[in-house]
Amino acid sequence: MASVGEIKAQCPAESIEALSKEAETLKAKLEEERQKLNDVALSTVAERLEVINYLNIKPRRVLKGHQAKVLCSDWSPDKRHIVSSSQDGKMIIWDAFTTNKEHAVTMPTTWVMACAYAPSGNLVACGGLDNKVTVYTLSLEEDVSTKKKTVGTHTSYMSCCIFPNSDQQILTGSGDSTCALWDVESGQLLQNFHGHTGDVMALDLAPSETGNTFVSGSCDRMVLIWDMRTGQCVQSFEGHQSDINSVKFHPSGDAVATGSDDSTCRLFDLRADKEVAIYSKESIIFGVNSVDFSVSGRLLFAGYNDYTVNVWDSLKCVRVTLLYGHDNRVSCLQVSPDGTALSTGSWDCTLRVWA
Amino acid sequence: MDMMISNLQQQRQVTEQLRREAAIKRISVSQAVLEIMKYITEHEQEDCLLVGFSSQKANPFREKNSCTLL
């Protein structure tokens, strides 16, 4: 294991010049240390693995009902229901097995950019241009729109939300460049996360039982890793050449994958503290909106503005296959909780389930 | 004067963040990659989208066969 040698602690030099000089030195040292440990390419190590020849993934269901672009979706922990939100201001809960719509909620705003299921499967949260995150209680007896609560408000649009570990808290990312952790019951702001200098577009939680870390991706092209308790940024990655639209932890918890408007997906390893793979092809020139891993982490699914889903071999860094079916941009995609299926949502107003 | 103080604060935050990041312990890419590969190979058999189903009957999203009433 290597660590950067102690930077001689100078007497607190209060001048901006001294601090920026130190910052420059630190940045150079960081690059140097990361490069020293860059001893091999991921695809080289993966050479000894067998090539993935064939994937039996076919379109199995089409969920029709939204009247405008589908912007976001989330699988229920029961592996059967999906919540989706759309530019038409509606949030719909689907039974993906039967394609029936179980609930439809009209939001007082259009462009509902984010939606998420709570771990119990009994609550869903959504929000967007209204700058708020609103939590709805799902009930078979009453109309879902009556049992709602506004939990938090940002100073700009909410782009993503996720329940970390329990129904009691919710984490949000916003166009105001911050992330925030809220208590669902009281609506209180528990923690603020400042560090991005551009709109936060995506969030994901580290896959661990204790789950105290999360990752965020932003229009400032940075990937930041945060400690939920202290509010501090513990690691940062750069490399993308344009807005980052999606971030997802590898199931091992040791790496994060990203998708960007620069038409590439990348893999950043947390312990090597650097980018270890780029998933790109010269023929792919459209932006990536959403990425997700299969259960083992071997496959990386990515949804693009050219209406397709590219399936990448995350280790060999080659594309395995393409999934065609949508008639417009793929805006969101997600592997189901038990890994049996992939759901995709699109500007063509539909969602599709592949298995 | 106020501008100077907030610029100073900003620069201090940036430099402190870099100090924290510089202090992180790193491992080599070869080691990191081997551990990711180990995780993947250990979980490959559970990955339905990768290895498929032993029979399509096990696929919860398989095509539903239509029944005809005789």
CSV table of C-alpha atoms in Angstrom, one decimal:
chain,number,residue,atom,x,y,z
A,1,MET,CA,0.0,0.0,0.0
A,2,ALA,CA,1.3,3.4,-0.7
A,3,SER,CA,0.3,6.8,0.5
A,4,VAL,CA,1.4,10.3,-0.4
A,5,GLY,CA,4.3,11.4,1.9
A,6,GLU,CA,3.4,13.9,4.5
A,7,ILE,CA,3.2,17.4,3.1
A,8,LYS,CA,5.4,19.4,5.4
A,9,ALA,CA,3.0,21.2,7.6
A,10,GLN,CA,3.8,24.8,7.2
A,11,CYS,CA,2.8,27.4,9.7
A,12,PRO,CA,-0.7,28.2,8.8
A,13,ALA,CA,0.0,30.5,5.8
A,14,GLU,CA,-3.1,32.6,5.6
A,15,SER,CA,-2.5,34.1,2.2
A,16,ILE,CA,-4.4,32.9,-0.8
A,17,GLU,CA,-1.1,32.6,-2.8
A,18,ALA,CA,0.4,30.2,-0.3
A,19,LEU,CA,-2.8,28.1,-0.2
A,20,SER,CA,-3.1,27.9,-4.0
A,21,LYS,CA,0.5,27.1,-4.4
A,22,GLU,CA,0.0,24.2,-1.9
A,23,ALA,CA,-3.1,23.1,-3.9
A,24,GLU,CA,-1.1,23.0,-7.1
A,25,THR,CA,1.6,20.9,-5.4
A,26,LEU,CA,-0.9,18.6,-4.0
A,27,LYS,CA,-2.7,18.1,-7.3
A,28,ALA,CA,0.6,17.2,-9.0
A,29,LYS,CA,1.5,14.8,-6.2
A,30,LEU,CA,-1.9,13.1,-6.4
A,31,GLU,CA,-1.4,12.6,-10.2
A,32,GLU,CA,2.1,11.2,-9.6
A,33,GLU,CA,1.0,8.8,-6.9
A,34,ARG,CA,-2.0,7.5,-9.0
A,35,GLN,CA,0.3,7.0,-12.0
A,36,LYS,CA,2.9,5.1,-9.9
A,37,LEU,CA,0.2,2.5,-9.1
A,38,ASN,CA,-1.1,2.3,-12.6
A,39,ASP,CA,0.7,-0.9,-13.4
A,40,VAL,CA,-1.7,-2.6,-15.8
A,41,ALA,CA,-4.8,-2.1,-17.9
A,42,LEU,CA,-8.0,-3.8,-16.8
A,43,SER,CA,-8.6,-5.3,-20.2
A,44,THR,CA,-5.1,-6.9,-20.1
A,45,VAL,CA,-5.8,-8.6,-16.8
A,46,ALA,CA,-9.2,-9.7,-18.2
A,47,GLU,CA,-7.6,-11.4,-21.2
A,48,ARG,CA,-7.6,-14.7,-19.5
A,49,LEU,CA,-11.4,-14.7,-19.1
A,50,GLU,CA,-13.7,-16.3,-21.7
A,51,VAL,CA,-15.4,-14.0,-24.1
A,52,ILE,CA,-19.1,-13.5,-23.6
A,53,ASN,CA,-20.5,-15.0,-26.8
A,54,TYR,CA,-24.2,-14.8,-26.4
A,55,LEU,CA,-26.8,-13.2,-24.2
A,56,ASN,CA,-30.3,-14.4,-24.2
A,57,ILE,CA,-31.9,-11.0,-23.4
A,58,LYS,CA,-35.1,-10.2,-25.2
A,59,PRO,CA,-37.8,-7.6,-24.9
A,60,ARG,CA,-40.6,-9.2,-22.8
A,61,ARG,CA,-43.0,-6.4,-21.8
A,62,VAL,CA,-43.9,-3.0,-23.0
A,63,LEU,CA,-45.5,-0.6,-20.4
A,64,LYS,CA,-47.7,1.9,-22.2
A,65,GLY,CA,-49.5,4.7,-20.4
A,66,HIS,CA,-47.4,7.8,-20.1
A,67,GLN,CA,-48.4,10.6,-22.5
A,68,ALA,CA,-45.0,12.2,-22.6
A,69,LYS,CA,-41.3,11.4,-22.1
A,70,VAL,CA,-40.5,8.9,-19.4
A,71,LEU,CA,-37.7,10.5,-17.3
A,72,CYS,CA,-37.1,8.1,-14.4
A,73,SER,CA,-38.0,4.7,-13.1
A,74,ASP,CA,-37.3,2.5,-10.1
A,75,TRP,CA,-37.9,-1.2,-9.3
A,76,SER,CA,-39.8,-2.0,-6.2
A,77,PRO,CA,-37.9,-4.2,-3.7
A,78,ASP,CA,-40.6,-6.9,-4.5
A,79,LYS,CA,-38.9,-7.3,-7.9
A,80,ARG,CA,-42.2,-7.0,-9.6
A,81,HIS,CA,-43.5,-3.5,-9.5
A,82,ILE,CA,-41.9,-0.4,-11.1
A,83,VAL,CA,-42.6,3.3,-10.4
A,84,SER,CA,-42.0,5.6,-13.4
A,85,SER,CA,-42.3,9.4,-13.7
A,86,SER,CA,-42.8,11.5,-16.8
A,87,GLN,CA,-42.6,14.9,-18.4
A,88,ASP,CA,-46.5,14.8,-18.4
A,89,GLY,CA,-46.4,15.3,-14.6
A,90,LYS,CA,-47.6,11.8,-13.8
A,91,MET,CA,-46.1,9.1,-11.6
A,92,ILE,CA,-47.3,5.5,-12.4
A,93,ILE,CA,-46.9,2.3,-10.5
A,94,TRP,CA,-46.8,-0.7,-12.8
A,95,ASP,CA,-47.1,-4.5,-12.1
A,96,ALA,CA,-44.3,-5.4,-14.5
A,97,PHE,CA,-45.5,-9.1,-14.8
A,98,THR,CA,-49.0,-8.2,-16.0
A,99,THR,CA,-48.3,-4.7,-17.3
A,100,ASN,CA,-51.2,-3.4,-15.3
A,101,LYS,CA,-51.1,0.1,-13.9
A,102,GLU,CA,-51.8,-0.1,-10.2
A,103,HIS,CA,-51.7,3.6,-9.3
A,104,ALA,CA,-51.4,6.8,-11.3
A,105,VAL,CA,-50.6,10.1,-9.4
A,106,THR,CA,-50.8,13.5,-11.1
A,107,MET,CA,-48.1,15.9,-9.7
A,108,PRO,CA,-48.8,19.6,-9.7
A,109,THR,CA,-45.7,20.1,-11.8
A,110,THR,CA,-44.5,18.8,-15.2
A,111,TRP,CA,-41.0,17.2,-15.6
A,112,VAL,CA,-41.0,14.8,-12.7
A,113,MET,CA,-37.3,14.0,-13.1
A,114,ALA,CA,-36.9,11.6,-10.3
A,115,CYS,CA,-38.8,8.9,-8.5
A,116,ALA,CA,-37.8,6.2,-6.1
A,117,TYR,CA,-39.2,3.3,-4.0
A,118,ALA,CA,-38.5,3.1,-0.3
A,119,PRO,CA,-37.0,-0.1,1.0
A,120,SER,CA,-40.3,-1.3,2.4
A,121,GLY,CA,-42.0,-0.9,-0.9
A,122,ASN,CA,-44.8,1.1,0.8
A,123,LEU,CA,-43.6,4.6,0.0
A,124,VAL,CA,-42.5,6.3,-3.2
A,125,ALA,CA,-40.8,9.6,-3.6
A,126,CYS,CA,-40.7,11.9,-6.6
A,127,GLY,CA,-39.9,15.5,-7.7
A,128,GLY,CA,-38.4,17.6,-10.3
A,129,LEU,CA,-39.0,21.1,-11.6
A,130,ASP,CA,-41.0,21.9,-8.4
A,131,ASN,CA,-37.6,21.8,-6.6
A,132,LYS,CA,-39.2,19.5,-4.0
A,133,VAL,CA,-39.1,15.9,-3.0
A,134,THR,CA,-42.6,14.6,-2.1
A,135,VAL,CA,-43.2,11.2,-0.5
A,136,TYR,CA,-46.4,9.3,-1.2
A,137,THR,CA,-47.8,6.4,0.8
A,138,LEU,CA,-49.0,3.6,-1.4
A,139,SER,CA,-52.4,2.3,-0.4
A,140,LEU,CA,-54.9,0.0,-2.1
A,141,GLU,CA,-57.8,1.6,-0.4
A,142,GLU,CA,-57.3,5.3,-0.7
A,143,ASP,CA,-56.3,7.5,-3.6
A,144,VAL,CA,-52.5,7.7,-3.3
A,145,SER,CA,-52.4,11.4,-4.1
A,146,THR,CA,-54.1,12.2,-0.8
A,147,LYS,CA,-51.5,10.6,1.3
A,148,LYS,CA,-48.5,12.8,0.5
A,149,LYS,CA,-45.9,14.8,2.3
A,150,THR,CA,-43.4,17.4,1.0
A,151,VAL,CA,-40.1,16.4,2.6
A,152,GLY,CA,-37.5,18.8,1.3
A,153,THR,CA,-37.0,21.8,-1.0
A,154,HIS,CA,-33.9,22.8,-3.0
A,155,THR,CA,-33.2,26.1,-4.7
A,156,SER,CA,-33.3,24.5,-8.1
A,157,TYR,CA,-34.8,21.4,-9.7
A,158,MET,CA,-34.4,18.0,-8.1
A,159,SER,CA,-32.7,15.6,-10.5
A,160,CYS,CA,-32.4,12.4,-8.4
A,161,CYS,CA,-33.5,10.9,-5.1
A,162,ILE,CA,-32.9,7.7,-3.2
A,163,PHE,CA,-33.8,6.2,0.1
A,164,PRO,CA,-30.6,5.2,2.0
A,165,ASN,CA,-31.3,2.0,4.0
A,166,SER,CA,-34.6,2.8,5.5
A,167,ASP,CA,-38.0,4.5,4.9
A,168,GLN,CA,-37.0,7.3,7.4
A,169,GLN,CA,-34.5,9.2,5.4
A,170,ILE,CA,-34.2,10.4,1.8
A,171,LEU,CA,-31.2,11.6,-0.1
A,172,THR,CA,-31.6,14.1,-3.0
A,173,GLY,CA,-29.4,15.7,-5.7
A,174,SER,CA,-30.3,19.0,-7.3
A,175,GLY,CA,-29.6,21.5,-10.1
A,176,ASP,CA,-28.5,23.8,-7.3
A,177,SER,CA,-25.3,21.7,-7.2
A,178,THR,CA,-25.8,20.2,-3.8
A,179,CYS,CA,-27.0,16.9,-2.3
A,180,ALA,CA,-29.1,16.8,0.8
A,181,LEU,CA,-30.2,14.2,3.3
A,182,TRP,CA,-33.7,14.7,4.8
A,183,ASP,CA,-35.7,13.1,7.6
A,184,VAL,CA,-38.9,11.9,6.0
A,185,GLU,CA,-41.2,12.3,9.0
A,186,SER,CA,-40.2,15.8,10.1
A,187,GLY,CA,-38.9,17.1,6.8
A,188,GLN,CA,-35.8,18.3,8.6
A,189,LEU,CA,-32.5,18.7,6.7
A,190,LEU,CA,-30.1,16.3,8.3
A,191,GLN,CA,-27.0,16.9,6.2
A,192,ASN,CA,-25.9,19.0,3.3
A,193,PHE,CA,-23.3,18.1,0.7
A,194,HIS,CA,-21.4,20.9,-0.9
A,195,GLY,CA,-18.6,20.4,-3.4
A,196,HIS,CA,-20.0,20.2,-6.9
A,197,THR,CA,-19.8,23.4,-9.0
A,198,GLY,CA,-22.5,22.3,-11.4
A,199,ASP,CA,-25.9,20.6,-11.4
A,200,VAL,CA,-25.9,17.2,-9.6
A,201,MET,CA,-27.5,14.8,-12.1
A,202,ALA,CA,-27.2,11.4,-10.4
A,203,LEU,CA,-26.7,9.6,-7.1
A,204,ASP,CA,-26.1,6.0,-6.0
A,205,LEU,CA,-25.6,4.4,-2.6
A,206,ALA,CA,-22.6,2.1,-1.8
A,207,PRO,CA,-23.9,-1.5,-1.5
A,208,SER,CA,-23.1,-2.3,2.0
A,209,GLU,CA,-25.3,-3.2,5.0
A,210,THR,CA,-24.2,-0.2,6.9
A,211,GLY,CA,-24.3,2.1,3.8
A,212,ASN,CA,-22.7,5.3,4.9
A,213,THR,CA,-21.2,6.3,1.5
A,214,PHE,CA,-22.7,7.5,-1.7
A,215,VAL,CA,-21.5,8.7,-5.0
A,216,SER,CA,-22.7,11.7,-7.1
A,217,GLY,CA,-22.2,12.8,-10.7
A,218,SER,CA,-22.5,16.3,-12.0
A,219,CYS,CA,-22.5,18.6,-14.9
A,220,ASP,CA,-19.2,19.8,-13.6
A,221,ARG,CA,-17.8,16.5,-14.9
A,222,MET,CA,-16.7,15.3,-11.5
A,223,VAL,CA,-17.6,12.1,-9.6
A,224,LEU,CA,-17.6,12.7,-5.9
A,225,ILE,CA,-17.7,10.1,-3.1
A,226,TRP,CA,-19.3,11.3,0.2
A,227,ASP,CA,-19.5,10.3,3.8
A,228,MET,CA,-23.2,10.6,4.7
A,229,ARG,CA,-22.6,11.3,8.4
A,230,THR,CA,-20.0,14.0,8.1
A,231,GLY,CA,-21.1,15.6,4.9
A,232,GLN,CA,-17.6,15.5,3.6
A,233,CYS,CA,-16.3,14.6,0.2
A,234,VAL,CA,-13.9,11.7,0.7
A,235,GLN,CA,-12.7,11.1,-2.8
A,236,SER,CA,-13.1,12.7,-6.2
A,237,PHE,CA,-12.6,11.6,-9.8
A,238,GLU,CA,-12.3,13.4,-13.0
A,239,GLY,CA,-12.0,12.3,-16.6
A,240,HIS,CA,-15.2,12.8,-18.4
A,241,GLN,CA,-15.3,15.5,-21.0
A,242,SER,CA,-18.9,16.5,-20.5
A,243,ASP,CA,-21.9,16.3,-18.1
A,244,ILE,CA,-22.1,13.1,-16.1
A,245,ASN,CA,-25.7,11.9,-16.3
A,246,SER,CA,-25.5,8.6,-14.4
A,247,VAL,CA,-23.4,7.0,-11.6
A,248,LYS,CA,-23.7,3.5,-10.2
A,249,PHE,CA,-21.7,1.5,-7.7
A,250,HIS,CA,-20.3,-1.8,-8.9
A,251,PRO,CA,-21.9,-4.6,-6.8
A,252,SER,CA,-18.6,-5.2,-5.1
A,253,GLY,CA,-18.7,-1.7,-3.7
A,254,ASP,CA,-15.1,-1.1,-4.9
A,255,ALA,CA,-15.8,0.8,-8.1
A,256,VAL,CA,-18.3,3.2,-9.7
A,257,ALA,CA,-19.4,3.3,-13.3
A,258,THR,CA,-20.5,6.6,-14.9
A,259,GLY,CA,-22.3,7.6,-18.1
A,260,SER,CA,-21.8,11.0,-19.8
A,261,ASP,CA,-22.8,13.3,-22.6
A,262,ASP,CA,-19.3,12.7,-23.9
A,263,SER,CA,-20.7,9.4,-25.2
A,264,THR,CA,-18.5,7.3,-22.9
A,265,CYS,CA,-19.0,5.2,-19.8
A,266,ARG,CA,-16.1,4.9,-17.4
A,267,LEU,CA,-15.1,2.8,-14.4
A,268,PHE,CA,-13.4,4.4,-11.5
A,269,ASP,CA,-11.8,2.2,-8.9
A,270,LEU,CA,-12.1,3.5,-5.3
A,271,ARG,CA,-9.1,1.8,-3.9
A,272,ALA,CA,-6.8,2.5,-6.8
A,273,ASP,CA,-8.2,6.0,-6.7
A,274,LYS,CA,-8.3,6.3,-10.5
A,275,GLU,CA,-10.2,5.7,-13.7
A,276,VAL,CA,-9.5,2.0,-14.8
A,277,ALA,CA,-11.7,1.6,-17.8
A,278,ILE,CA,-13.4,3.6,-20.6
A,279,TYR,CA,-16.3,2.0,-22.5
A,280,SER,CA,-16.5,3.7,-25.9
A,281,LYS,CA,-16.4,3.2,-29.6
A,282,GLU,CA,-15.7,5.6,-32.4
A,283,SER,CA,-19.1,4.8,-33.8
A,284,ILE,CA,-20.9,5.8,-30.6
A,285,ILE,CA,-21.3,9.6,-30.7
A,286,PHE,CA,-24.5,10.1,-28.6
A,287,GLY,CA,-24.6,10.8,-24.9
A,288,VAL,CA,-25.3,8.2,-22.3
A,289,ASN,CA,-28.2,8.9,-19.9
A,290,SER,CA,-28.2,5.9,-17.6
A,291,VAL,CA,-26.0,3.0,-16.6
A,292,ASP,CA,-26.5,-0.1,-14.4
A,293,PHE,CA,-24.6,-3.3,-13.6
A,294,SER,CA,-25.9,-6.8,-13.8
A,295,VAL,CA,-25.9,-8.7,-10.5
A,296,SER,CA,-22.3,-10.0,-10.7
A,297,GLY,CA,-21.0,-6.7,-12.2
A,298,ARG,CA,-19.8,-8.4,-15.4
A,299,LEU,CA,-22.3,-6.6,-17.6
A,300,LEU,CA,-22.7,-2.9,-17.8
A,301,PHE,CA,-25.9,-1.7,-19.4
A,302,ALA,CA,-26.0,1.8,-20.8
A,303,GLY,CA,-28.9,3.7,-22.3
A,304,TYR,CA,-28.0,6.3,-25.0
A,305,ASN,CA,-29.5,9.2,-26.9
A,306,ASP,CA,-29.4,7.2,-30.1
A,307,TYR,CA,-32.3,5.1,-28.8
A,308,THR,CA,-30.3,2.0,-28.0
A,309,VAL,CA,-29.0,0.2,-24.9
A,310,ASN,CA,-25.4,-1.0,-25.3
A,311,VAL,CA,-24.4,-4.0,-23.1
A,312,TRP,CA,-20.7,-3.8,-22.2
A,313,ASP,CA,-18.4,-6.5,-20.8
A,314,SER,CA,-17.1,-4.5,-17.9
A,315,LEU,CA,-13.9,-6.4,-17.7
A,316,LYS,CA,-12.8,-6.9,-21.3
A,317,CYS,CA,-14.1,-3.4,-22.1
A,318,VAL,CA,-15.8,-4.5,-25.3
A,319,ARG,CA,-19.5,-4.2,-26.3
A,320,VAL,CA,-21.3,-7.6,-26.1
A,321,THR,CA,-24.6,-6.6,-27.8
A,322,LEU,CA,-27.1,-3.9,-28.5
A,323,LEU,CA,-30.7,-3.8,-27.4
A,324,TYR,CA,-33.1,-2.2,-29.9
A,325,GLY,CA,-36.7,-1.4,-29.3
A,326,HIS,CA,-37.2,2.2,-28.2
A,327,ASP,CA,-38.2,4.9,-30.7
A,328,ASN,CA,-36.5,7.7,-28.9
A,329,ARG,CA,-33.8,8.4,-26.3
A,330,VAL,CA,-33.4,5.9,-23.5
A,331,SER,CA,-33.6,8.1,-20.5
A,332,CYS,CA,-33.3,5.6,-17.6
A,333,LEU,CA,-32.6,2.0,-17.1
A,334,GLN,CA,-32.3,-0.3,-14.1
A,335,VAL,CA,-31.6,-4.0,-13.4
A,336,SER,CA,-34.3,-5.5,-11.1
A,337,PRO,CA,-33.3,-6.2,-7.5
A,338,ASP,CA,-32.7,-9.9,-8.0
A,339,GLY,CA,-31.1,-9.4,-11.4
A,340,THR,CA,-33.6,-11.3,-13.5
A,341,ALA,CA,-34.6,-8.4,-15.7
A,342,LEU,CA,-33.7,-5.0,-17.0
A,343,SER,CA,-36.2,-2.1,-17.3
A,344,THR,CA,-35.7,0.8,-19.7
A,345,GLY,CA,-37.6,4.0,-19.9
A,346,SER,CA,-37.6,6.3,-22.9
A,347,TRP,CA,-38.7,9.6,-24.5
A,348,ASP,CA,-40.9,7.5,-26.7
A,349,CYS,CA,-43.3,7.4,-23.6
A,350,THR,CA,-42.9,3.7,-22.9
A,351,LEU,CA,-41.0,1.5,-20.6
A,352,ARG,CA,-39.7,-1.9,-21.6
A,353,VAL,CA,-38.7,-4.9,-19.6
A,354,TRP,CA,-36.0,-7.2,-21.0
A,355,ALA,CA,-35.1,-10.6,-19.6
B,1,MET,CA,-12.2,43.2,2.2
B,2,ASP,CA,-15.2,40.8,2.4
B,3,MET,CA,-14.5,39.5,-1.1
B,4,MET,CA,-11.0,38.7,0.0
B,5,ILE,CA,-12.1,36.8,3.0
B,6,SER,CA,-14.6,34.7,1.1
B,7,ASN,CA,-12.0,33.9,-1.6
B,8,LEU,CA,-9.5,33.0,1.2
B,9,GLN,CA,-12.1,30.7,2.7
B,10,GLN,CA,-12.8,29.1,-0.7
B,11,GLN,CA,-9.2,28.5,-1.3
B,12,ARG,CA,-8.7,27.1,2.1
B,13,GLN,CA,-11.6,24.7,1.5
B,14,VAL,CA,-10.1,23.6,-1.8
B,15,THR,CA,-6.6,23.1,-0.3
B,16,GLU,CA,-8.0,21.2,2.7
B,17,GLN,CA,-10.0,18.9,0.4
B,18,LEU,CA,-6.8,18.2,-1.6
B,19,ARG,CA,-4.9,17.5,1.6
B,20,ARG,CA,-7.6,14.9,2.7
B,21,GLU,CA,-7.4,13.3,-0.7
B,22,ALA,CA,-3.7,13.2,-0.8
B,23,ALA,CA,-3.7,11.3,2.5
B,24,ILE,CA,-5.8,8.4,1.1
B,25,LYS,CA,-4.1,5.0,1.0
B,26,ARG,CA,-4.1,3.6,-2.5
B,27,ILE,CA,-3.5,0.1,-3.9
B,28,SER,CA,-2.1,-0.7,-7.3
B,29,VAL,CA,-4.5,-1.0,-10.3
B,30,SER,CA,-3.4,-4.6,-10.8
B,31,GLN,CA,-4.5,-5.5,-7.2
B,32,ALA,CA,-7.7,-3.5,-7.4
B,33,VAL,CA,-8.7,-5.1,-10.7
B,34,LEU,CA,-8.0,-8.7,-9.5
B,35,GLU,CA,-10.3,-8.1,-6.5
B,36,ILE,CA,-13.1,-6.8,-8.8
B,37,MET,CA,-12.6,-9.9,-11.1
B,38,LYS,CA,-12.7,-12.2,-8.0
B,39,TYR,CA,-16.1,-10.7,-7.0
B,40,ILE,CA,-17.5,-11.1,-10.5
B,41,THR,CA,-16.4,-14.7,-10.9
B,42,GLU,CA,-17.8,-15.6,-7.5
B,43,HIS,CA,-21.2,-14.2,-8.4
B,44,GLU,CA,-21.4,-15.0,-12.1
B,45,GLN,CA,-23.7,-18.0,-11.7
B,46,GLU,CA,-26.4,-16.0,-9.9
B,47,ASP,CA,-26.4,-13.4,-12.7
B,48,CYS,CA,-29.5,-14.4,-14.8
B,49,LEU,CA,-28.9,-11.7,-17.4
B,50,LEU,CA,-25.5,-13.1,-18.0
B,51,VAL,CA,-25.9,-16.9,-17.8
B,52,GLY,CA,-29.6,-17.1,-18.6
B,53,PHE,CA,-32.0,-19.5,-17.1
B,54,SER,CA,-31.7,-23.3,-17.1
B,55,SER,CA,-35.1,-23.4,-18.6
B,56,GLN,CA,-37.3,-20.5,-19.7
B,57,LYS,CA,-40.0,-21.7,-17.3
B,58,ALA,CA,-37.8,-20.2,-14.5
B,59,ASN,CA,-37.8,-16.8,-16.1
B,60,PRO,CA,-40.5,-14.7,-14.4
B,61,PHE,CA,-40.8,-12.6,-17.5
B,62,ARG,CA,-41.1,-15.4,-20.0
B,63,GLU,CA,-43.6,-15.1,-22.8
B,64,LYS,CA,-47.0,-16.0,-21.5
B,65,ASN,CA,-48.4,-18.9,-23.4
B,66,SER,CA,-51.9,-18.1,-24.6
B,67,CYS,CA,-54.5,-20.7,-23.7
B,68,THR,CA,-57.3,-21.6,-26.0
B,69,LEU,CA,-60.6,-22.8,-24.8
B,70,LEU,CA,-61.5,-26.0,-26.5
